[in-house]
Short mmCIF file of C-alpha atoms in Angstrom, two decimals:
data_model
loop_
_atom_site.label_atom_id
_atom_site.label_comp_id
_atom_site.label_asym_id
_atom_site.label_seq_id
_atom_site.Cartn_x
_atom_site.Cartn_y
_atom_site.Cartn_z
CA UNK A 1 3.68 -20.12 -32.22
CA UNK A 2 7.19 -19.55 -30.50
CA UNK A 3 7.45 -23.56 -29.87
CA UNK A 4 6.13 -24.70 -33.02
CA UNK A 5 9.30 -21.84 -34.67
CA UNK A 6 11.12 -23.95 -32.31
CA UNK A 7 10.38 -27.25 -33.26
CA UNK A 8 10.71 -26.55 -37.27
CA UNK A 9 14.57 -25.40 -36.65
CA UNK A 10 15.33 -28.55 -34.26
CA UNK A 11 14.15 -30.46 -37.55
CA UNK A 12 15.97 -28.64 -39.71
CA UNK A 13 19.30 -28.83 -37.80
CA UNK A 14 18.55 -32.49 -37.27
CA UNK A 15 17.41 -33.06 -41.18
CA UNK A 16 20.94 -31.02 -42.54
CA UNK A 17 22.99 -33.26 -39.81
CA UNK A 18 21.77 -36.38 -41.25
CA UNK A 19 22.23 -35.65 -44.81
CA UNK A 20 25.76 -34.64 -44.43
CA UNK A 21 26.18 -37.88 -42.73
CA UNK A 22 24.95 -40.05 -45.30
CA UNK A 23 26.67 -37.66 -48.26
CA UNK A 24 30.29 -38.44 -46.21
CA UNK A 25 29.38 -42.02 -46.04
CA UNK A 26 27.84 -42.10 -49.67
CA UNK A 27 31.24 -40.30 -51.19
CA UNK A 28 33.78 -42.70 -49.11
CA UNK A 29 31.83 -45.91 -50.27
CA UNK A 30 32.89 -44.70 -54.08
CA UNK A 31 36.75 -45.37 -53.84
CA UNK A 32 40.01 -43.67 -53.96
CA UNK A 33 39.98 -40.27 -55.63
CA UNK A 34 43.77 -40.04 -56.21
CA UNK A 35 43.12 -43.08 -58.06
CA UNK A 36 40.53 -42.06 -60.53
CA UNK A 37 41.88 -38.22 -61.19
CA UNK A 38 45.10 -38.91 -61.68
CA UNK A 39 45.36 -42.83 -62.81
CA UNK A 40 47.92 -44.71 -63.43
CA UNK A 41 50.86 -42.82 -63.65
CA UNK A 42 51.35 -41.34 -60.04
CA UNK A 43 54.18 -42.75 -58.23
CA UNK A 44 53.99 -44.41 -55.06
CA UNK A 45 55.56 -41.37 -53.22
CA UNK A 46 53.21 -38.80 -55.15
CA UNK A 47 50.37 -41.01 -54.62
CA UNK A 48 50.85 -41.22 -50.36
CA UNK A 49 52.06 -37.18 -50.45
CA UNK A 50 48.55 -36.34 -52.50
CA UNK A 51 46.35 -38.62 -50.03
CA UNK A 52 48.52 -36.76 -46.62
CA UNK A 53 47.97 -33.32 -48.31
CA UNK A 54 44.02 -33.84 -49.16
CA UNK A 55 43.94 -35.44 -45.36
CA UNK A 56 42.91 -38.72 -46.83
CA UNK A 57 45.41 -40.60 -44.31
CA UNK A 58 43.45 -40.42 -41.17
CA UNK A 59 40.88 -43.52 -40.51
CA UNK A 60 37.35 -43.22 -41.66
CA UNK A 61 36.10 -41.94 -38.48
CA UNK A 62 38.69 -39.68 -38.39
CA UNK A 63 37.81 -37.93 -41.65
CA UNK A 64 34.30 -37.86 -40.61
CA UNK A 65 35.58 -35.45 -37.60
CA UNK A 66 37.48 -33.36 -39.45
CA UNK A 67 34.58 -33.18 -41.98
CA UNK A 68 32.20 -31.87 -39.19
CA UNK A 69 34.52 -29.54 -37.64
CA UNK A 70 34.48 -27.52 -41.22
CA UNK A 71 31.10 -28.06 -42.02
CA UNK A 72 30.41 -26.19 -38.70
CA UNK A 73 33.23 -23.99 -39.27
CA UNK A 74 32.55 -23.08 -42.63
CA UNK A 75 35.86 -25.30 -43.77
CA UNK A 76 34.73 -27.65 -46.47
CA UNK A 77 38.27 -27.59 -47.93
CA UNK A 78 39.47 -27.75 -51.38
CA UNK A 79 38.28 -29.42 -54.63
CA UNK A 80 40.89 -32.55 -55.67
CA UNK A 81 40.36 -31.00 -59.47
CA UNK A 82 40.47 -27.32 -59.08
CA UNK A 83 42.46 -27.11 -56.18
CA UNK A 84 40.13 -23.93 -55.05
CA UNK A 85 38.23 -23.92 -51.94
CA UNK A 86 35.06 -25.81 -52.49
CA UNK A 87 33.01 -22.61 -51.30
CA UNK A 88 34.28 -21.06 -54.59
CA UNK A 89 34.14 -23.69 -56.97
CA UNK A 90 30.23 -24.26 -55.95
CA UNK A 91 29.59 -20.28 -55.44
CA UNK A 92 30.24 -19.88 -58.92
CA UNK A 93 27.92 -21.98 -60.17
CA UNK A 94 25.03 -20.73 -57.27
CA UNK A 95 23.82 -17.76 -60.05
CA UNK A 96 22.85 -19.84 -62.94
CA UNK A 97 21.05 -22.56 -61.18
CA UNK A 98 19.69 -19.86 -59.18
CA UNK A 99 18.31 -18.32 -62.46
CA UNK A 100 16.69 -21.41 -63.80
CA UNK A 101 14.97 -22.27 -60.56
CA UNK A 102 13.14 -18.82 -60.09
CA UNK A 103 12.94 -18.72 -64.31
CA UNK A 104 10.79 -22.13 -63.95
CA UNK A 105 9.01 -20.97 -60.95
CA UNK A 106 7.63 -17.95 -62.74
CA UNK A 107 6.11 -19.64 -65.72
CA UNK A 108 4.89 -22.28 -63.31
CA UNK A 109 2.89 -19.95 -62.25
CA UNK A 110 1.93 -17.80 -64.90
CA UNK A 111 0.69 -21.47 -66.13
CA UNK A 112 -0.21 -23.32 -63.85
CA UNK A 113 -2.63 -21.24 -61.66
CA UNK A 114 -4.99 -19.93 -64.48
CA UNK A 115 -5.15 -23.60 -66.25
CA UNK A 116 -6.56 -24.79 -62.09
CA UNK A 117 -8.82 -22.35 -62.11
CA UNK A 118 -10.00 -22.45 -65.82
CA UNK A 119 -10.39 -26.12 -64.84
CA UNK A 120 -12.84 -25.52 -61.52
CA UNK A 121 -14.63 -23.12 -63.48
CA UNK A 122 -15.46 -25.17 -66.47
CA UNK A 123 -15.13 -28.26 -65.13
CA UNK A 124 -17.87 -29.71 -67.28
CA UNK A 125 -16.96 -28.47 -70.48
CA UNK A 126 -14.07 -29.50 -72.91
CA UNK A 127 -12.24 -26.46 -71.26
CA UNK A 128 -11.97 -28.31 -68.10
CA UNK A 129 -11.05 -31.99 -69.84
CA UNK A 130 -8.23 -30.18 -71.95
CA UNK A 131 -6.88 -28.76 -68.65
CA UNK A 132 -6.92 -32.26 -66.69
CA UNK A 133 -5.54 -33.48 -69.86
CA UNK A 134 -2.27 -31.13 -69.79
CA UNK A 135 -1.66 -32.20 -65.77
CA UNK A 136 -1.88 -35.85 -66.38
CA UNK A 137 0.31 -35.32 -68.91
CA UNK A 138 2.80 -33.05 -67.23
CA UNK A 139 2.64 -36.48 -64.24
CA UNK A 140 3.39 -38.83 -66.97
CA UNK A 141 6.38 -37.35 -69.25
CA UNK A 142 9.16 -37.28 -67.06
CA UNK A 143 11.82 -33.73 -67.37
CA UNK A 144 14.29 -35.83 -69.29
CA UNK A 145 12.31 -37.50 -71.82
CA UNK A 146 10.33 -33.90 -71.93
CA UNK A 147 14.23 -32.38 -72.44
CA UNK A 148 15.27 -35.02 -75.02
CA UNK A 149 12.06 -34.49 -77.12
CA UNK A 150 12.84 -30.77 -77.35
CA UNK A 151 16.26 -30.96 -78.13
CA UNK A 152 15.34 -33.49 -81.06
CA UNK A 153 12.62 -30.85 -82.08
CA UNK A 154 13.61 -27.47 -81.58
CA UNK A 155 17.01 -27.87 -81.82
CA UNK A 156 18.36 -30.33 -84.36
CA UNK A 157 14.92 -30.69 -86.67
CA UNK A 158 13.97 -26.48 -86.50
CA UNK A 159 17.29 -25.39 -85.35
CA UNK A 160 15.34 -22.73 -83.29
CA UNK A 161 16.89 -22.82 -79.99
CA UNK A 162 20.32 -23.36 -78.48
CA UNK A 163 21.05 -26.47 -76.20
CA UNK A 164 24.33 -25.51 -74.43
CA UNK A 165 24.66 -22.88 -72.10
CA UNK A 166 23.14 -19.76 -70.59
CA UNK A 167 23.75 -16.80 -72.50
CA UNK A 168 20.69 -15.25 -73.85
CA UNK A 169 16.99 -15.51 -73.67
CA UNK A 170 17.19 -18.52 -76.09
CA UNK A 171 18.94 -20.17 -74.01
CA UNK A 172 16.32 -20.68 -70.79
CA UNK A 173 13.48 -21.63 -73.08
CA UNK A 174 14.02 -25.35 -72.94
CA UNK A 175 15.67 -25.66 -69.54
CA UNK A 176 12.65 -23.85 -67.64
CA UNK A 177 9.54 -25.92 -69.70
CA UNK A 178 11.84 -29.22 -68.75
CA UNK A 179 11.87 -28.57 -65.08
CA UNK A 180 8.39 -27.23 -65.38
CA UNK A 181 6.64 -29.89 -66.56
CA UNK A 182 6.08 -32.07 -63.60
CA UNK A 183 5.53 -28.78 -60.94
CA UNK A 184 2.92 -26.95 -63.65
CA UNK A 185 1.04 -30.38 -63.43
CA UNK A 186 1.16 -30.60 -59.80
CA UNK A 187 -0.03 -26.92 -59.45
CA UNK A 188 -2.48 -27.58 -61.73
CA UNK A 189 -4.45 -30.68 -59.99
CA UNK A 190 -4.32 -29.14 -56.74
CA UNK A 191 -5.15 -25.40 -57.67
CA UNK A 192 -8.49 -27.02 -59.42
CA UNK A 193 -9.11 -29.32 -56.31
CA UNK A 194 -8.69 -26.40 -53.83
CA UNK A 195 -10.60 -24.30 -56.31
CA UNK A 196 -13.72 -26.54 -56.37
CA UNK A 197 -13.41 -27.27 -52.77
CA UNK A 198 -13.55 -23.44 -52.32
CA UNK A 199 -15.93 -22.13 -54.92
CA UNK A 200 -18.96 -25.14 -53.02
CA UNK A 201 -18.91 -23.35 -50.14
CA UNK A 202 -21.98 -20.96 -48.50
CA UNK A 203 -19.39 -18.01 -48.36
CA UNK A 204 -19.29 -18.30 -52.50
CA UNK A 205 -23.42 -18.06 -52.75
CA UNK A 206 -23.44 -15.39 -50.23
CA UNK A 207 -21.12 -13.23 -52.33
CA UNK A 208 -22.24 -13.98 -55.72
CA UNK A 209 -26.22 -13.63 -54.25
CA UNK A 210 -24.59 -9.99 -53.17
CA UNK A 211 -24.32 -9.20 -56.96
CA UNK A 212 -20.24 -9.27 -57.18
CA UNK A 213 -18.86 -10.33 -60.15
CA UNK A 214 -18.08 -13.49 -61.33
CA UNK A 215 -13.79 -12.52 -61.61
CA UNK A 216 -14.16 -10.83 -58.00
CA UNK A 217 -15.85 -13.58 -56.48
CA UNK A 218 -13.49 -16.88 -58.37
CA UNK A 219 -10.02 -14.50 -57.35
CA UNK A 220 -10.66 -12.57 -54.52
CA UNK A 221 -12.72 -14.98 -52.60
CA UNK A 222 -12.16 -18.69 -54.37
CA UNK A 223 -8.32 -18.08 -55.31
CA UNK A 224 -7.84 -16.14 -51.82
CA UNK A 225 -9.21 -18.64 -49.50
CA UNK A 226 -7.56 -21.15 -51.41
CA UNK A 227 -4.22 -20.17 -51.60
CA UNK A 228 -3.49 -21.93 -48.33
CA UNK A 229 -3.63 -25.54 -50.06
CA UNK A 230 -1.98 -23.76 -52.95
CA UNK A 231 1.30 -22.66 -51.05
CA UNK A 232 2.12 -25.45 -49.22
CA UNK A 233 2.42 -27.17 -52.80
CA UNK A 234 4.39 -24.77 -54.35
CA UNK A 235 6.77 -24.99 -51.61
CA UNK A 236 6.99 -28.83 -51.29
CA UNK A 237 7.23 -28.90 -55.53
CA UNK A 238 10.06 -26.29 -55.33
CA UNK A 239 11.66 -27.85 -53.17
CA UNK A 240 11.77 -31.34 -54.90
CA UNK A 241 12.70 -28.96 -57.86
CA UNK A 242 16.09 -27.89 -56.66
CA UNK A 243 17.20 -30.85 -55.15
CA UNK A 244 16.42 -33.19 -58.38
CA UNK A 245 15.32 -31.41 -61.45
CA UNK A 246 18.28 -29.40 -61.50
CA UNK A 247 20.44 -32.06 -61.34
CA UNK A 248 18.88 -33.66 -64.69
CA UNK A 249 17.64 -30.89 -66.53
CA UNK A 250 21.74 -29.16 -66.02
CA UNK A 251 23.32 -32.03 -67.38
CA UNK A 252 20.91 -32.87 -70.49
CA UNK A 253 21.61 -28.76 -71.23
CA UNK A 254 24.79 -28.34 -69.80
CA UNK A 255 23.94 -25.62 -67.65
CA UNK A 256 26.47 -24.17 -65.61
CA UNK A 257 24.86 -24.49 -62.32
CA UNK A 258 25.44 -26.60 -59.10
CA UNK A 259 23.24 -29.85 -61.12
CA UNK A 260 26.16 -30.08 -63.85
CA UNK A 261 28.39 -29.69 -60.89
CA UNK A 262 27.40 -32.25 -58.58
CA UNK A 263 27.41 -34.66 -61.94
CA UNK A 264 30.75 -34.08 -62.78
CA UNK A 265 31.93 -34.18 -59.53
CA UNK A 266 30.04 -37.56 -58.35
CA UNK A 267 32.38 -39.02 -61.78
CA UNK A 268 35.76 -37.84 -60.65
CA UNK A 269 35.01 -38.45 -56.74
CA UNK A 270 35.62 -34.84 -56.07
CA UNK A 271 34.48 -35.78 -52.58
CA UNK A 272 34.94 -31.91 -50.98
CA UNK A 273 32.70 -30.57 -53.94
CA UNK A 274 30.51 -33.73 -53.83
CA UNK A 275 29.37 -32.94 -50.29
CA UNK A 276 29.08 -29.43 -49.75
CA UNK A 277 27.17 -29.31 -53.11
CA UNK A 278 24.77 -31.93 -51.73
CA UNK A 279 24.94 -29.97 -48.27
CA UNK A 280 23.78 -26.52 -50.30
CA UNK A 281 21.29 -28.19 -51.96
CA UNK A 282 19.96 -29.30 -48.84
CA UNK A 283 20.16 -26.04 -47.27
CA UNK A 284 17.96 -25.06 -50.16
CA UNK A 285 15.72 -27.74 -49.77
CA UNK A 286 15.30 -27.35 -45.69
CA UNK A 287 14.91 -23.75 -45.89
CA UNK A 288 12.12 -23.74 -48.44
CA UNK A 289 10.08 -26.23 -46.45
CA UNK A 290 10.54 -25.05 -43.05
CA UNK A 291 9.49 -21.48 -45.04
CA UNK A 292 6.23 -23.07 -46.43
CA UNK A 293 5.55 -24.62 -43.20
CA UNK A 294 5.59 -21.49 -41.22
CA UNK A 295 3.83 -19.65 -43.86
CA UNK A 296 1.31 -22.33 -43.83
CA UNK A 297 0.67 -22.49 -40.27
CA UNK A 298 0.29 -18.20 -40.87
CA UNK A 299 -2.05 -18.21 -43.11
CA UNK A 300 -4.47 -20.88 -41.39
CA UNK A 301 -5.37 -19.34 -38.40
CA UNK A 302 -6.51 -22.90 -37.16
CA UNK A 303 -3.32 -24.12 -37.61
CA UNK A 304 -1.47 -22.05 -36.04
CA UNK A 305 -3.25 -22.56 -33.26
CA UNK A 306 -3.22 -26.12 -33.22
CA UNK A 307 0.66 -25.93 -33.54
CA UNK A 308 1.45 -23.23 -30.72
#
């Protein structure tokens, strides 16, 4: 188990190096961010004393060294708009994306795990067809037409619910079903999949033939020996969830969080907030699948041996 630990970091360390890589690369391929902050009206002088003080000057290669050094440091310098350390300016924001990420994790799985196993259960009846029914339709509305539609709805037709910001209740409603949408279908399929897969085998017989009831033998010993399949897919959506959901379903709602943030910043070429956004993001993204891998490879015994 100790190498396979191993091996999952090296991949990680190796998966975070290239990212920030191609984010430097990505940012420097955009232009001149004097130029589009500040436009026309910056002197000669003030323009070449701005570039100098944001360390602009050096050569490309340069900058990419001096970018490394503080991304190992810690040192991802300071935001061209705020003029803050970057570590604040995306820190602040860390709470309320934060929020709506474990907000529309939770009712992904209040949902999503009772519709898959309402669906294995009766999956010959309309029960099971209305179920299959939601997930297809979860695959094919994307978050942003889903976010659009709601806002049109809820909030300029009924004028039920907020659309801008993140100060009550009210105000996570639409956010958390948008970024939902796609993971509760996901969830769905593959909780109903790994539920029939389960509920076929002799184990299932043996137990029900034993006289245990039908809830003890579909959770304890359908849901439980399916939970394997069921975790690695809630880490791999989750994942996918932070790094691009956000992103959309912040800006559409203008939620203050790091997905608003990255937005803005990618407009102004705010290249110190660009990157170590993208870099935290990534951190979130790494971190969440090396987690579900090692808690996959746990709770398969076969598995882990496999990968030791």
């Amino acid at each position: 188990m100790i190498p396979y630990l191993i091996r999952v970091a090296v991949k990680s360390v190796v998966t975070l190096f290239a990212i920030a890589t191609i984010t430097f690369i990505a940012t420097r391929l955009s232009g001149n961010p004097i130029d589009t902050f500040l436009g026309d009206g910056l002197t000669e002088e003030g323009r070449a004393e701005l570039i100098r003080y944001f360390q602009l000057d050096g050569s490309l290669w340069q900058q990419y060294l001096a970018f490394m050094r503080g991304a190992v440091s810690g040192e991802f310098g300071l935001s061209f708009v705020d003029r803050r350390p970057v570590t604040e300016v995306v820190s602040d924001r860390l709470w309320a994306s934060g929020q709506l990420l474990l907000a529309s994790v939770a009712f992904t799985l209040l949902v999503a795990i009772p519709l898959g196993i309402l669906g294995a259960i009766y999956r010959k009846s309309w029960i099971g067809s209305a179920v299959m029914m939601v997930a297809f339709a979860g695959y094919a509305v994307p978050s942003f037409i889903l976010a659009i539609v709601m806002v049109l709805v809820f909030s300029y037709w009924l004028n039920w619910l907020p659309v801008v910001g993140n100060g009550s209740f009210a105000h996570f409603i639409m956010p958390t079903i948008a970024m939902s949408g796609v993971l509760i279908a996901a969830l769905t399929r593959f909780t109903r999949n790994a539920m029939l897969d389960v509920l076929g085998q002799d184990f299932i017989r043996t137990a029900r033939a034993k006289g245990l009831g039908e809830a003890r033998v579909v959770l304890r010993h359908g849901l439980g020996n399916a939970g394997v399949t069921v975790i690695s897919v809630i880490g791999l959506q989750v994942a996918g969830l932070a790094a691009a959901g956000s992103v959309v379903v912040e800006s559409i709602f203008s939620w203050p969080g790091i997905g608003q943030l990255l937005v803005n910043a990618a407009l102004v070429r705010d290249y110190p907030v660009l990157q170590f956004g993208v870099i935290t993001v990534a951190v979130a993204v790494v971190a969440i699948n090396a987690l579900t891998d090692v808690s996959y490879a746990l709770a398969d015994p076969r598995i882990r041996l496999a990968r030791s």
